[in-house]
CSV table of C-alpha atoms in Angstrom, one decimal:
chain,number,residue,atom,x,y,z
A,346,MET,CA,-14.1,13.5,25.3
A,347,LEU,CA,-13.1,16.8,27.1
A,348,PHE,CA,-9.7,15.3,28.2
A,349,LEU,CA,-9.0,14.2,24.6
A,350,ILE,CA,-9.8,17.7,23.2
A,351,LEU,CA,-7.6,19.3,25.9
A,352,SER,CA,-4.7,17.0,25.1
A,353,ILE,CA,-5.0,17.9,21.4
A,354,ILE,CA,-5.1,21.6,22.2
A,355,CYS,CA,-2.0,21.3,24.5
A,356,SER,CA,-0.1,19.4,21.8
A,357,VAL,CA,-0.8,22.0,19.1
A,358,THR,CA,-0.1,24.9,21.5
A,359,VAL,CA,3.5,23.6,22.1
A,360,GLY,CA,4.1,24.1,18.4
A,361,VAL,CA,2.4,27.5,18.4
A,362,LEU,CA,4.6,28.6,21.3
A,363,PHE,CA,7.8,27.7,19.4
A,364,LYS,CA,6.4,29.5,16.3
A,365,VAL,CA,5.6,32.7,18.3
A,366,ALA,CA,9.0,32.5,20.2
A,367,ARG,CA,10.8,33.0,16.8
A,368,ARG,CA,9.7,36.7,16.9
A,369,TYR,CA,11.8,37.3,20.0
A,370,GLU,CA,15.5,36.9,20.7
A,371,VAL,CA,15.2,33.6,22.6
A,372,SER,CA,17.3,30.5,22.9
A,373,PRO,CA,15.6,27.3,21.9
A,374,VAL,CA,18.1,25.4,24.1
A,375,GLN,CA,17.1,27.4,27.1
A,376,ILE,CA,13.4,27.1,26.3
A,377,VAL,CA,13.6,23.3,26.1
A,378,ALA,CA,15.6,23.2,29.4
A,379,TRP,CA,13.1,25.4,31.3
A,380,ASN,CA,10.3,23.2,29.7
A,381,TYR,CA,11.7,20.2,31.6
A,382,VAL,CA,12.0,22.2,34.8
A,383,PHE,CA,8.3,23.0,34.8
A,384,ALA,CA,7.3,19.6,33.5
A,385,LEU,CA,9.3,17.9,36.2
A,386,ILE,CA,7.7,20.1,39.0
A,387,LEU,CA,4.2,19.4,37.6
A,388,CYS,CA,4.9,15.7,37.3
A,389,TYR,CA,6.0,15.6,41.0
A,390,PHE,CA,2.9,17.4,42.3
A,391,PHE,CA,0.3,15.7,40.1
A,392,PHE,CA,1.7,12.1,40.1
A,393,SER,CA,3.6,11.9,43.5
A,394,PRO,CA,6.2,9.5,42.0
A,395,ASP,CA,7.7,7.0,44.4
A,396,VAL,CA,11.5,6.9,43.7
A,397,THR,CA,12.5,4.8,46.7
A,398,ASN,CA,13.2,1.6,44.7
A,399,LEU,CA,14.6,3.2,41.5
A,400,VAL,CA,18.1,1.9,41.8
A,401,THR,CA,17.1,-1.8,41.9
A,402,LEU,CA,13.8,-1.7,39.9
A,403,ALA,CA,14.3,0.9,37.2
A,404,PRO,CA,15.1,-0.2,33.6
A,405,TRP,CA,18.0,2.3,33.2
A,406,GLY,CA,18.9,0.8,29.8
A,407,ILE,CA,15.7,2.4,28.5
A,408,TYR,CA,15.5,5.5,30.8
A,409,ILE,CA,18.9,6.9,29.8
A,410,PRO,CA,18.6,6.7,26.0
A,411,LEU,CA,15.1,8.0,26.3
A,412,GLY,CA,16.2,10.9,28.6
A,413,ILE,CA,18.8,11.8,26.0
A,414,LEU,CA,16.6,11.4,22.9
A,415,LEU,CA,13.6,13.4,24.3
A,416,PRO,CA,15.4,16.8,24.5
A,417,ALA,CA,17.4,16.2,21.3
A,418,ILE,CA,14.2,15.6,19.3
A,419,PHE,CA,12.5,18.5,21.0
A,420,LEU,CA,15.2,20.8,19.7
A,421,PHE,CA,14.7,19.3,16.2
A,422,LEU,CA,10.9,19.9,16.6
A,423,ALA,CA,11.6,23.6,17.3
A,424,ALA,CA,14.0,23.8,14.3
A,425,SER,CA,11.4,22.0,12.1
A,426,ILE,CA,8.6,24.4,13.1
A,427,LYS,CA,11.0,27.4,12.3
A,428,ARG,CA,12.0,26.1,8.9
A,429,VAL,CA,9.0,24.2,7.5
A,430,GLY,CA,6.1,25.4,9.7
A,431,ILE,CA,3.6,23.8,12.1
A,432,VAL,CA,1.5,22.0,9.5
A,433,LYS,CA,4.3,19.8,8.1
A,434,THR,CA,6.0,19.3,11.5
A,435,ASP,CA,2.8,18.2,13.3
A,436,ALA,CA,2.0,15.9,10.4
A,437,ALA,CA,5.5,14.4,10.5
A,438,GLN,CA,5.3,13.9,14.3
A,439,ARG,CA,2.0,12.1,14.1
A,440,LEU,CA,3.0,9.9,11.2
A,441,SER,CA,5.9,8.7,13.4
A,442,LEU,CA,3.3,6.2,14.7
A,443,PHE,CA,4.4,4.1,11.7
A,444,ILE,CA,7.9,3.6,13.2
A,445,PRO,CA,6.7,1.4,16.2
A,446,ILE,CA,4.3,-0.4,13.9
A,447,LEU,CA,7.1,-1.3,11.5
A,448,ALA,CA,9.2,-2.3,14.5
A,449,ALA,CA,6.4,-4.6,15.7
A,450,TRP,CA,6.4,-6.2,12.3
A,451,LEU,CA,10.1,-6.5,11.5
A,452,LEU,CA,11.6,-6.9,15.0
A,453,PHE,CA,8.9,-8.4,17.1
A,454,LYS,CA,7.4,-10.5,14.3
A,455,GLU,CA,3.8,-9.3,14.9
A,456,GLU,CA,1.3,-10.5,12.4
A,457,PHE,CA,0.0,-7.8,10.0
A,458,ASN,CA,-3.5,-7.8,8.5
A,459,ASN,CA,-4.3,-6.3,5.2
A,460,LEU,CA,-5.5,-3.0,6.8
A,461,LYS,CA,-2.2,-2.4,8.5
A,462,ILE,CA,-0.3,-3.1,5.3
A,463,THR,CA,-2.6,-0.8,3.3
A,464,ALA,CA,-2.1,1.9,6.0
A,465,LEU,CA,1.7,1.7,5.6
A,466,LEU,CA,1.5,1.8,1.8
A,467,ILE,CA,-0.6,4.9,2.1
A,468,GLY,CA,1.5,6.5,4.9
A,469,PHE,CA,4.8,6.7,3.1
A,470,PRO,CA,3.6,8.6,0.0
A,471,ALA,CA,1.5,10.7,2.4
A,472,LEU,CA,4.8,11.8,4.1
A,473,LEU,CA,6.5,12.5,0.8
A,474,LEU,CA,3.6,14.6,-0.4
A,475,ILE,CA,3.4,16.5,2.9
A,476,LEU,CA,7.1,17.4,2.8
A,477,ALA,CA,7.1,18.1,-0.9
A,478,LYS,CA,7.8,21.8,-1.9
A,479,PRO,CA,8.2,23.7,-5.1
A,480,SER,CA,11.8,23.5,-6.4
A,481,GLU,CA,13.7,26.5,-5.1
A,482,LYS,CA,17.3,27.3,-4.3
A,483,THR,CA,17.2,26.7,-0.6
A,484,GLU,CA,18.8,24.3,1.8
A,485,ASN,CA,17.2,20.8,2.3
A,486,LYS,CA,14.8,21.7,5.1
A,487,TRP,CA,13.1,18.3,4.8
A,488,ILE,CA,15.7,16.9,7.1
A,489,TYR,CA,14.2,18.5,10.2
A,490,PRO,CA,10.7,17.0,10.0
A,491,THR,CA,12.2,13.7,8.9
A,492,VAL,CA,14.3,13.6,12.1
A,493,VAL,CA,11.2,14.5,14.1
A,494,LEU,CA,9.3,11.6,12.5
A,495,LEU,CA,12.1,9.1,13.2
A,496,GLY,CA,12.9,10.5,16.6
A,497,PHE,CA,9.3,10.4,17.9
A,498,GLY,CA,8.9,7.0,16.4
A,499,ILE,CA,11.9,5.7,18.4
A,500,ILE,CA,10.7,7.5,21.5
A,501,ASP,CA,7.3,5.8,21.2
A,502,ILE,CA,9.0,2.4,21.0
A,503,LEU,CA,11.0,3.2,24.2
A,504,PHE,CA,8.0,4.4,26.1
A,505,LYS,CA,6.1,1.2,25.1
A,506,GLN,CA,9.0,-0.8,26.5
A,507,ILE,CA,8.8,1.2,29.7
A,508,ALA,CA,5.1,0.4,30.0
A,509,LEU,CA,6.0,-3.3,30.0
A,510,HIS,CA,8.0,-2.9,33.2
A,511,THR,CA,5.1,-3.1,35.7
A,512,THR,CA,7.3,-3.1,38.7
A,513,LEU,CA,7.3,0.7,38.6
A,514,PRO,CA,4.3,3.0,37.9
A,515,TYR,CA,4.4,4.6,34.4
A,516,THR,CA,4.2,8.1,36.0
A,517,THR,CA,7.3,7.4,38.1
A,518,SER,CA,9.2,6.4,35.0
A,519,LEU,CA,8.0,9.6,33.3
A,520,PHE,CA,9.3,11.6,36.3
A,521,VAL,CA,12.8,9.9,36.0
A,522,VAL,CA,13.0,10.4,32.3
A,523,PHE,CA,12.1,14.1,32.6
A,524,GLY,CA,14.9,14.3,35.3
A,525,ILE,CA,17.5,12.8,32.9
A,526,ALA,CA,16.3,15.1,30.1
A,527,LEU,CA,16.7,18.1,32.4
A,528,PHE,CA,20.2,17.0,33.4
A,529,ILE,CA,21.2,16.7,29.7
A,530,MET,CA,19.7,20.1,28.9
A,531,ILE,CA,21.5,21.8,31.8
A,532,GLY,CA,24.8,20.7,30.1
A,533,ALA,CA,23.5,21.9,26.8
A,534,VAL,CA,22.6,25.3,28.2
A,535,ILE,CA,26.1,25.7,29.8
A,536,TYR,CA,27.7,24.8,26.5
A,537,ASP,CA,25.3,27.2,24.6
A,538,LEU,CA,26.1,30.0,27.1
A,539,ILE,CA,29.8,29.6,26.5
A,540,ARG,CA,29.4,29.3,22.7
A,541,THR,CA,26.9,32.0,22.0
A,542,ARG,CA,27.0,34.1,25.2
A,543,ILE,CA,23.2,34.4,25.1
A,544,PRO,CA,22.4,35.2,28.7
A,545,LEU,CA,19.7,33.6,30.8
A,546,ASN,CA,16.7,35.9,30.6
A,547,PHE,CA,13.0,36.1,31.5
A,548,LYS,CA,11.8,35.5,27.9
A,549,ASN,CA,13.5,32.1,27.8
A,550,ILE,CA,12.0,31.2,31.2
A,551,PHE,CA,8.6,32.5,30.2
A,552,PHE,CA,8.4,30.5,26.9
A,553,GLY,CA,10.1,27.5,28.5
A,554,GLY,CA,7.5,27.6,31.3
A,555,LEU,CA,4.6,27.8,28.9
A,556,VAL,CA,6.0,24.9,26.8
A,557,GLY,CA,6.6,22.8,29.9
A,558,ILE,CA,3.0,23.4,31.2
A,559,PHE,CA,1.4,22.5,27.9
A,560,ASN,CA,3.8,19.7,27.2
A,561,PHE,CA,2.8,18.2,30.6
A,562,GLY,CA,-0.9,19.0,30.0
A,563,ASN,CA,-0.7,17.0,26.8
A,564,ILE,CA,0.6,14.0,28.7
A,565,LEU,CA,-1.8,14.4,31.7
A,566,PHE,CA,-5.0,14.8,29.6
A,567,TYR,CA,-3.9,12.0,27.2
A,568,LEU,CA,-3.6,9.6,30.2
A,569,LYS,CA,-6.9,10.8,31.6
A,570,ALA,CA,-8.5,10.3,28.2
A,571,HIS,CA,-7.3,6.7,28.1
A,572,LYS,CA,-8.8,6.1,31.5
A,573,ALA,CA,-12.1,7.6,30.4
A,574,PHE,CA,-12.1,5.4,27.2
A,575,ALA,CA,-10.6,2.4,28.9
A,576,GLU,CA,-12.8,0.0,26.9
A,577,ASN,CA,-12.1,1.8,23.6
A,578,PRO,CA,-8.5,3.0,23.5
A,579,SER,CA,-8.5,3.2,19.7
A,580,THR,CA,-10.9,6.3,20.0
A,581,VAL,CA,-8.1,8.1,21.9
A,582,PHE,CA,-5.4,7.0,19.5
A,583,ALA,CA,-7.4,8.1,16.4
A,584,GLY,CA,-8.7,11.3,18.0
A,585,MET,CA,-5.3,12.4,19.2
A,586,ASN,CA,-3.4,11.8,15.9
A,587,MET,CA,-6.1,13.0,13.6
A,588,GLY,CA,-7.0,16.0,15.9
A,589,VAL,CA,-3.4,17.3,16.0
A,590,ILE,CA,-3.0,17.0,12.2
A,591,VAL,CA,-6.3,18.8,11.5
A,592,ILE,CA,-6.1,21.5,14.2
A,593,GLY,CA,-2.3,22.0,13.6
A,594,SER,CA,-3.0,22.4,9.9
A,595,LEU,CA,-5.8,24.9,10.5
A,596,VAL,CA,-3.7,27.0,12.9
A,597,GLY,CA,-0.7,26.9,10.5
A,598,ILE,CA,-2.8,27.9,7.5
A,599,PHE,CA,-5.1,30.5,8.9
A,600,VAL,CA,-3.2,32.0,11.9
A,601,PHE,CA,0.4,31.8,10.6
A,602,LYS,CA,-0.4,32.0,6.8
A,603,GLU,CA,1.7,29.0,6.0
A,604,LYS,CA,1.5,28.2,2.3
A,605,LEU,CA,0.8,24.7,1.2
A,606,THR,CA,0.7,23.2,-2.3
A,607,LYS,CA,-2.0,20.9,-3.7
A,608,MET,CA,0.5,18.0,-3.1
A,609,ASN,CA,0.8,19.0,0.6
A,610,TYR,CA,-3.0,19.0,1.0
A,611,ALA,CA,-3.2,15.6,-0.7
A,612,GLY,CA,-0.5,14.3,1.7
A,613,LEU,CA,-2.5,15.5,4.7
A,614,PHE,CA,-5.6,13.8,3.4
A,615,LEU,CA,-3.7,10.5,2.8
A,616,ALA,CA,-2.2,10.8,6.3
A,617,LEU,CA,-5.7,11.0,7.8
A,618,ILE,CA,-6.8,7.9,5.8
A,619,ALA,CA,-3.7,6.0,6.9
A,620,ILE,CA,-4.4,6.8,10.6
A,621,VAL,CA,-8.1,5.7,10.2
A,622,LEU,CA,-6.9,2.4,8.7
A,623,ILE,CA,-4.5,1.8,11.5
A,624,VAL,CA,-7.2,2.4,14.1
A,625,VAL,CA,-9.7,0.1,12.3
A,626,SER,CA,-7.0,-2.6,12.0
A,627,GLN,CA,-6.7,-2.7,15.8
A,628,THR,CA,-10.3,-3.7,16.2
A,629,VAL,CA,-10.4,-6.4,13.5
């Protein structure tokens, strides 16, 4: 249980760091880039990936789009936290679990029981209620959490496809994907330096390093939690998704004073119910 709690804390902390970083003159692009530098180093030392047979064994058709999508969605995550807050962004990220479920149903023809169908029917209005806001003359900020939801859903599908390639350890695949993401972000940083002329500075390295450490910690402790609960993976699945929504909401409301409407609270409650139904459906 300790590993699961640590994974939840690490996940929420990533959002908190992006929220805090707003108070300083930092570059989200540079923060995401440094995040992958630190995550890649930690991945190498903790997992000791074997890259000797990558050229012939690696599923590059999955690695490359995943390596591109990860940093892109990370930037949208930062933008979403800035514009709509931690509560709605974390909820949108966790509700992205419905994307691979829908893909399993529509693309892979997986049979659905009544609980999964009910969960989906509850999940969509939950998302609408979470993202709902009082009418005001502002830009459509809902686009950011929506992209986060869709992006993390697609990322989840791609990671599940990587897990099916047993010729390479999952941790080796993770190392390669982080490497591709870092390569993409180096290009993005160079472009950003030319466009905005925001220099490389310690603040970006500091926040990027912290994001990278907690981002990697989230993955490390999540994998350890699955090993600890090997006979009951649904416990990890439910605990992670519900834990992030609950803890992220508490942090957003009480620490950062994010304002939610009754509709938003109703959406969070429905989201938790939907996740519970998904978990129960896996055991039926």
